[in-house]
Amino acid sequence: MQKIKYILFSILFFITFQVVNAQRFPEPEFETDYTVPETQTVSPRALAWEYMDVVVLFAALSIMSWFVLKKRSRKGIFWTSIFSIAYFGAFREGCVCSVGSIQNITLSLFQADYVIPLTVIAFFVLPLLFTLLFGRTFCAGVCFMGALQDLVHIKPVTVPTWISKPLSALPYIYLVLALLLAATGADFIVCRYDPFIGFFRMNATFGMFIFGAIILILGIFVGRPYCRFLCPYGVLLSWMSRLSIWHTTVTPSACIQCKLCETSCPVDAIDKPTIVKPESADKGRKRLITLLILLPVFVFVGGFMSSLMYKQLSAIHPTVSLAEEIKWEIDNHKKTGSEESKAFHTSGIPAEQLFADAASIQSQFYVGTWIAGTLLGLFFGISLLQHAVVQRRTDYEPNKSNCVSCGKCYKYCPVDKDGKSSLIQL
Amino acid sequence: MQKNKLNRREFLKTGLRATAFLSLASITGLAVSKSMSDDLVWQIDPYKCVQCGRCATNCVLNISAVKCMHVHKMCGYCDLCGGYFKPQVKNLDTGAENQLCPTKALKRKFVEDPYYLYEIEEELCNGCGKCVEGCDAFGNGSLHLQINHNICTNCNQCAISKVCPADAIVQIPEKKGYMLKTGFSAPKA
């Protein structure tokens, strides 16, 4: 009996399925010799270029590093920058770029079903590798955004330290936020709020156009505002650059402390010689120990503070915002009438499943905001520790993490390769 | 003492350098293990698409890479085409006032009585999906929106995918390329 029921059911199911799948209008039977045309599709044109992009990126990085380290030629750096703007910016319209690639990498590490293209991995790893070897030669002008800001910087103004120091924390916050939103699959904010891509594509929204214009106009006076105060990839590059094996120097041979290069740097990355003041080793040690004890406090406070924001942040995720909308509909017995709500109702997914998905994403955000805040606390603590450790310098040197190897200081140094100074000895 | 201190600093630096290199290598390795030799392209799943019209306005290109495509095999060659004519149209002719398509990209040609062929002139199509909506509502659903890969710049993150209300924009292998319909409703897996 059970078996018959089962068979009957499956026959019935099969019939209804057939009916559902049938066409409303049958295929016409033509009397003339008309044949039904095939649907024409065309294969992608852009993909071959993606491999070309990787080759060009590698070549540009190599040439740039050669100009920076071997030739010390600002002219060479300048023309390579122009090429980058022309190729990566104008011709390839700025996508894919290394700055945005951090999000793809994060998404691929956290979401099982995301498949990352090999070219994007190359764009992520090549600049970091070159920076670990040669310093931030990528920033010097291979990055079309850096190159663009370098070009417009024509009336340099020095930013006071009390403004630039707090602002230099922004890239860390932006990086952590971008990683959190990428890891949860909510959004790629670095791509969405890219200030320059709209210029190259000629399709910026009004808000983004204003944002890009502000950064460019600001960039006339302040050197590279996006690189210094926003770029999230720059954070990773600065870590790599700090450990770089070969890094460019202001002087081609030995520094004579002439002070000529002191204000030449567009990103204030030339460290002055330190005035050695006598300080008891005891005092220094005490300060170091205090900060080491405070470090876990910063980490905890950072994690706790940002975990308070997990609900607001999770609303950026489309699934969570849709769940909120549907919940509102159920509570108020109304339809919002938005396209999202319509699409959800036609999809036939039960509301319970949507709510469960949204809840699991929200719990991901809770853990994510804790980790993000912890990282921010750690960065803050470590940067304080760095200031606490006294570093002795006798020469004018580029600050390896902040220097973008743009080569603008080269011409200020009066010393030539053989150590001969062009200054008139008095 | 001084020499010793310098050595310690050098040692730390080399250690950190090695750590940086190794972590870079391991992140790359992990990412590569999850990547695919086949390239991915963006495409619209026609069975999820709800024809909201956002494809026409949200593509980063000034004229959207989303175009209407016609699977002629599914078409009923109807005289009264839900995708071609506006609702409650009086005359079934090619007069502009009768056409649903805002850019006159959908062409109607007589084949034999009572059948008409509908073709899309792709240069004119802006991917608004009005004809798709009509065809889905009244016809066989043979018209549907697809991303033309010859126009698509294959952005890192498709701008339309972020605003699509139905999550219909997916990444598929380049070899597959298109997701053309095979029947009125989605084939059951």
PDB file of C-alpha atoms in Angstrom, chain A residues 9-134:
ATOM      1  CA  PHE A   9       2.679  10.385  -5.745  1.00  0.00           C
ATOM      2  CA  SER A  10       5.748  10.367  -7.909  1.00  0.00           C
ATOM      3  CA  ILE A  11       3.688  10.036 -11.108  1.00  0.00           C
ATOM      4  CA  LEU A  12       1.522  12.932 -10.020  1.00  0.00           C
ATOM      5  CA  PHE A  13       4.586  14.961  -9.143  1.00  0.00           C
ATOM      6  CA  PHE A  14       6.136  14.186 -12.511  1.00  0.00           C
ATOM      7  CA  ILE A  15       3.036  15.301 -14.371  1.00  0.00           C
ATOM      8  CA  THR A  16       2.715  18.582 -12.492  1.00  0.00           C
ATOM      9  CA  PHE A  17       6.409  19.221 -12.979  1.00  0.00           C
ATOM     10  CA  GLN A  18       6.023  18.681 -16.721  1.00  0.00           C
ATOM     11  CA  VAL A  19       3.098  21.074 -16.824  1.00  0.00           C
ATOM     12  CA  VAL A  20       5.013  23.740 -14.938  1.00  0.00           C
ATOM     13  CA  ASN A  21       8.007  23.387 -17.190  1.00  0.00           C
ATOM     14  CA  ALA A  22       6.052  23.481 -20.442  1.00  0.00           C
ATOM     15  CA  GLN A  23       5.991  26.559 -22.647  1.00  0.00           C
ATOM     16  CA  ARG A  24       2.938  28.770 -22.659  1.00  0.00           C
ATOM     17  CA  PHE A  25       3.037  28.898 -26.425  1.00  0.00           C
ATOM     18  CA  PRO A  26       4.164  25.838 -28.342  1.00  0.00           C
ATOM     19  CA  GLU A  27       7.061  25.906 -30.746  1.00  0.00           C
ATOM     20  CA  PRO A  28       5.693  27.074 -34.089  1.00  0.00           C
ATOM     21  CA  GLU A  29       5.568  24.692 -37.017  1.00  0.00           C
ATOM     22  CA  PHE A  30       6.783  26.700 -39.946  1.00  0.00           C
ATOM     23  CA  GLU A  31       5.513  25.901 -43.436  1.00  0.00           C
ATOM     24  CA  THR A  32       8.225  27.843 -45.231  1.00  0.00           C
ATOM     25  CA  ASP A  33      11.848  26.760 -45.031  1.00  0.00           C
ATOM     26  CA  TYR A  34      12.480  29.169 -42.179  1.00  0.00           C
ATOM     27  CA  THR A  35      15.002  27.915 -39.635  1.00  0.00           C
ATOM     28  CA  VAL A  36      15.124  29.074 -36.039  1.00  0.00           C
ATOM     29  CA  PRO A  37      18.311  31.095 -35.508  1.00  0.00           C
ATOM     30  CA  GLU A  38      20.798  30.248 -32.767  1.00  0.00           C
ATOM     31  CA  THR A  39      21.338  32.769 -29.978  1.00  0.00           C
ATOM     32  CA  GLN A  40      24.588  34.585 -30.642  1.00  0.00           C
ATOM     33  CA  THR A  41      26.995  35.011 -27.760  1.00  0.00           C
ATOM     34  CA  VAL A  42      30.442  36.574 -27.787  1.00  0.00           C
ATOM     35  CA  SER A  43      33.443  35.487 -25.750  1.00  0.00           C
ATOM     36  CA  PRO A  44      35.131  37.817 -23.246  1.00  0.00           C
ATOM     37  CA  ARG A  45      37.536  40.385 -24.580  1.00  0.00           C
ATOM     38  CA  ALA A  46      38.970  41.602 -21.282  1.00  0.00           C
ATOM     39  CA  LEU A  47      40.508  38.422 -19.895  1.00  0.00           C
ATOM     40  CA  ALA A  48      43.609  38.318 -22.071  1.00  0.00           C
ATOM     41  CA  TRP A  49      44.361  41.823 -20.848  1.00  0.00           C
ATOM     42  CA  GLU A  50      44.322  40.656 -17.240  1.00  0.00           C
ATOM     43  CA  TYR A  51      47.435  38.553 -17.822  1.00  0.00           C
ATOM     44  CA  MET A  52      48.958  41.467 -19.695  1.00  0.00           C
ATOM     45  CA  ASP A  53      48.267  43.610 -16.610  1.00  0.00           C
ATOM     46  CA  VAL A  54      50.308  41.290 -14.398  1.00  0.00           C
ATOM     47  CA  VAL A  55      53.212  41.379 -16.872  1.00  0.00           C
ATOM     48  CA  VAL A  56      53.033  45.181 -17.059  1.00  0.00           C
ATOM     49  CA  LEU A  57      52.834  45.434 -13.256  1.00  0.00           C
ATOM     50  CA  PHE A  58      55.958  43.280 -12.852  1.00  0.00           C
ATOM     51  CA  ALA A  59      57.828  45.244 -15.510  1.00  0.00           C
ATOM     52  CA  ALA A  60      56.777  48.604 -14.045  1.00  0.00           C
ATOM     53  CA  LEU A  61      57.826  47.533 -10.531  1.00  0.00           C
ATOM     54  CA  SER A  62      61.212  46.351 -11.808  1.00  0.00           C
ATOM     55  CA  ILE A  63      61.874  49.502 -13.820  1.00  0.00           C
ATOM     56  CA  MET A  64      60.698  51.725 -10.963  1.00  0.00           C
ATOM     57  CA  SER A  65      62.961  49.957  -8.450  1.00  0.00           C
ATOM     58  CA  TRP A  66      65.860  50.348 -10.870  1.00  0.00           C
ATOM     59  CA  PHE A  67      65.200  54.067 -11.269  1.00  0.00           C
ATOM     60  CA  VAL A  68      64.857  54.533  -7.499  1.00  0.00           C
ATOM     61  CA  LEU A  69      67.777  52.486  -6.250  1.00  0.00           C
ATOM     62  CA  LYS A  70      70.291  52.242  -9.070  1.00  0.00           C
ATOM     63  CA  LYS A  71      69.770  55.315 -11.250  1.00  0.00           C
ATOM     64  CA  ARG A  72      68.391  57.638  -8.531  1.00  0.00           C
ATOM     65  CA  SER A  73      66.613  59.400 -11.350  1.00  0.00           C
ATOM     66  CA  ARG A  74      63.576  61.526 -10.496  1.00  0.00           C
ATOM     67  CA  LYS A  75      62.965  61.939 -14.229  1.00  0.00           C
ATOM     68  CA  GLY A  76      62.775  58.178 -14.665  1.00  0.00           C
ATOM     69  CA  ILE A  77      60.385  57.885 -11.722  1.00  0.00           C
ATOM     70  CA  PHE A  78      58.264  60.692 -13.165  1.00  0.00           C
ATOM     71  CA  TRP A  79      57.919  59.101 -16.590  1.00  0.00           C
ATOM     72  CA  THR A  80      57.165  55.691 -15.119  1.00  0.00           C
ATOM     73  CA  SER A  81      54.393  57.390 -13.106  1.00  0.00           C
ATOM     74  CA  ILE A  82      52.989  58.949 -16.270  1.00  0.00           C
ATOM     75  CA  PHE A  83      53.015  55.515 -17.886  1.00  0.00           C
ATOM     76  CA  SER A  84      51.159  53.984 -14.915  1.00  0.00           C
ATOM     77  CA  ILE A  85      48.471  56.643 -15.032  1.00  0.00           C
ATOM     78  CA  ALA A  86      48.117  56.108 -18.768  1.00  0.00           C
ATOM     79  CA  TYR A  87      48.073  52.297 -18.651  1.00  0.00           C
ATOM     80  CA  PHE A  88      46.511  51.288 -15.310  1.00  0.00           C
ATOM     81  CA  GLY A  89      44.380  54.405 -14.999  1.00  0.00           C
ATOM     82  CA  ALA A  90      43.245  55.686 -18.370  1.00  0.00           C
ATOM     83  CA  PHE A  91      43.522  52.531 -20.460  1.00  0.00           C
ATOM     84  CA  ARG A  92      42.597  49.791 -17.972  1.00  0.00           C
ATOM     85  CA  GLU A  93      40.327  52.108 -15.987  1.00  0.00           C
ATOM     86  CA  GLY A  94      41.884  51.233 -12.665  1.00  0.00           C
ATOM     87  CA  CYS A  95      40.507  47.749 -12.112  1.00  0.00           C
ATOM     88  CA  VAL A  96      41.852  45.469 -10.723  1.00  0.00           C
ATOM     89  CA  CYS A  97      44.277  47.342  -8.437  1.00  0.00           C
ATOM     90  CA  SER A  98      46.490  46.257  -5.572  1.00  0.00           C
ATOM     91  CA  VAL A  99      44.699  48.475  -3.051  1.00  0.00           C
ATOM     92  CA  GLY A 100      41.394  46.726  -3.678  1.00  0.00           C
ATOM     93  CA  SER A 101      42.951  43.253  -3.913  1.00  0.00           C
ATOM     94  CA  ILE A 102      43.271  42.991  -0.117  1.00  0.00           C
ATOM     95  CA  GLN A 103      39.505  42.510  -0.013  1.00  0.00           C
ATOM     96  CA  ASN A 104      39.535  39.658  -2.524  1.00  0.00           C
ATOM     97  CA  ILE A 105      42.292  37.928  -0.564  1.00  0.00           C
ATOM     98  CA  THR A 106      40.343  38.294   2.688  1.00  0.00           C
ATOM     99  CA  LEU A 107      37.104  37.115   1.115  1.00  0.00           C
ATOM    100  CA  SER A 108      38.849  34.061  -0.346  1.00  0.00           C
ATOM    101  CA  LEU A 109      40.310  33.195   3.074  1.00  0.00           C
ATOM    102  CA  PHE A 110      36.983  33.470   4.895  1.00  0.00           C
ATOM    103  CA  GLN A 111      34.277  32.449   2.429  1.00  0.00           C
ATOM    104  CA  ALA A 112      34.467  28.875   1.239  1.00  0.00           C
ATOM    105  CA  ASP A 113      32.591  29.390  -2.021  1.00  0.00           C
ATOM    106  CA  TYR A 114      34.512  32.404  -3.275  1.00  0.00           C
ATOM    107  CA  VAL A 115      37.001  31.635  -6.023  1.00  0.00           C
ATOM    108  CA  ILE A 116      39.735  34.216  -6.399  1.00  0.00           C
ATOM    109  CA  PRO A 117      41.302  34.912  -9.808  1.00  0.00           C
ATOM    110  CA  LEU A 118      45.059  34.274 -10.033  1.00  0.00           C
ATOM    111  CA  THR A 119      45.663  37.739 -11.475  1.00  0.00           C
ATOM    112  CA  VAL A 120      44.226  39.350  -8.337  1.00  0.00           C
ATOM    113  CA  ILE A 121      46.608  37.310  -6.163  1.00  0.00           C
ATOM    114  CA  ALA A 122      49.496  38.546  -8.317  1.00  0.00           C
ATOM    115  CA  PHE A 123      48.323  42.135  -7.888  1.00  0.00           C
ATOM    116  CA  PHE A 124      48.218  41.637  -4.121  1.00  0.00           C
ATOM    117  CA  VAL A 125      51.532  39.903  -3.640  1.00  0.00           C
ATOM    118  CA  LEU A 126      53.908  41.467  -6.206  1.00  0.00           C
ATOM    119  CA  PRO A 127      53.983  45.006  -4.723  1.00  0.00           C
ATOM    120  CA  LEU A 128      54.391  43.619  -1.188  1.00  0.00           C
ATOM    121  CA  LEU A 129      57.268  41.416  -2.298  1.00  0.00           C
ATOM    122  CA  PHE A 130      58.987  44.262  -4.142  1.00  0.00           C
ATOM    123  CA  THR A 131      58.515  46.468  -1.069  1.00  0.00           C
ATOM    124  CA  LEU A 132      60.091  43.857   1.188  1.00  0.00           C
ATOM    125  CA  LEU A 133      63.117  43.967  -1.118  1.00  0.00           C
ATOM    126  CA  PHE A 134      63.373  47.581  -2.310  1.00  0.00           C
TER     127      PHE A 134
END
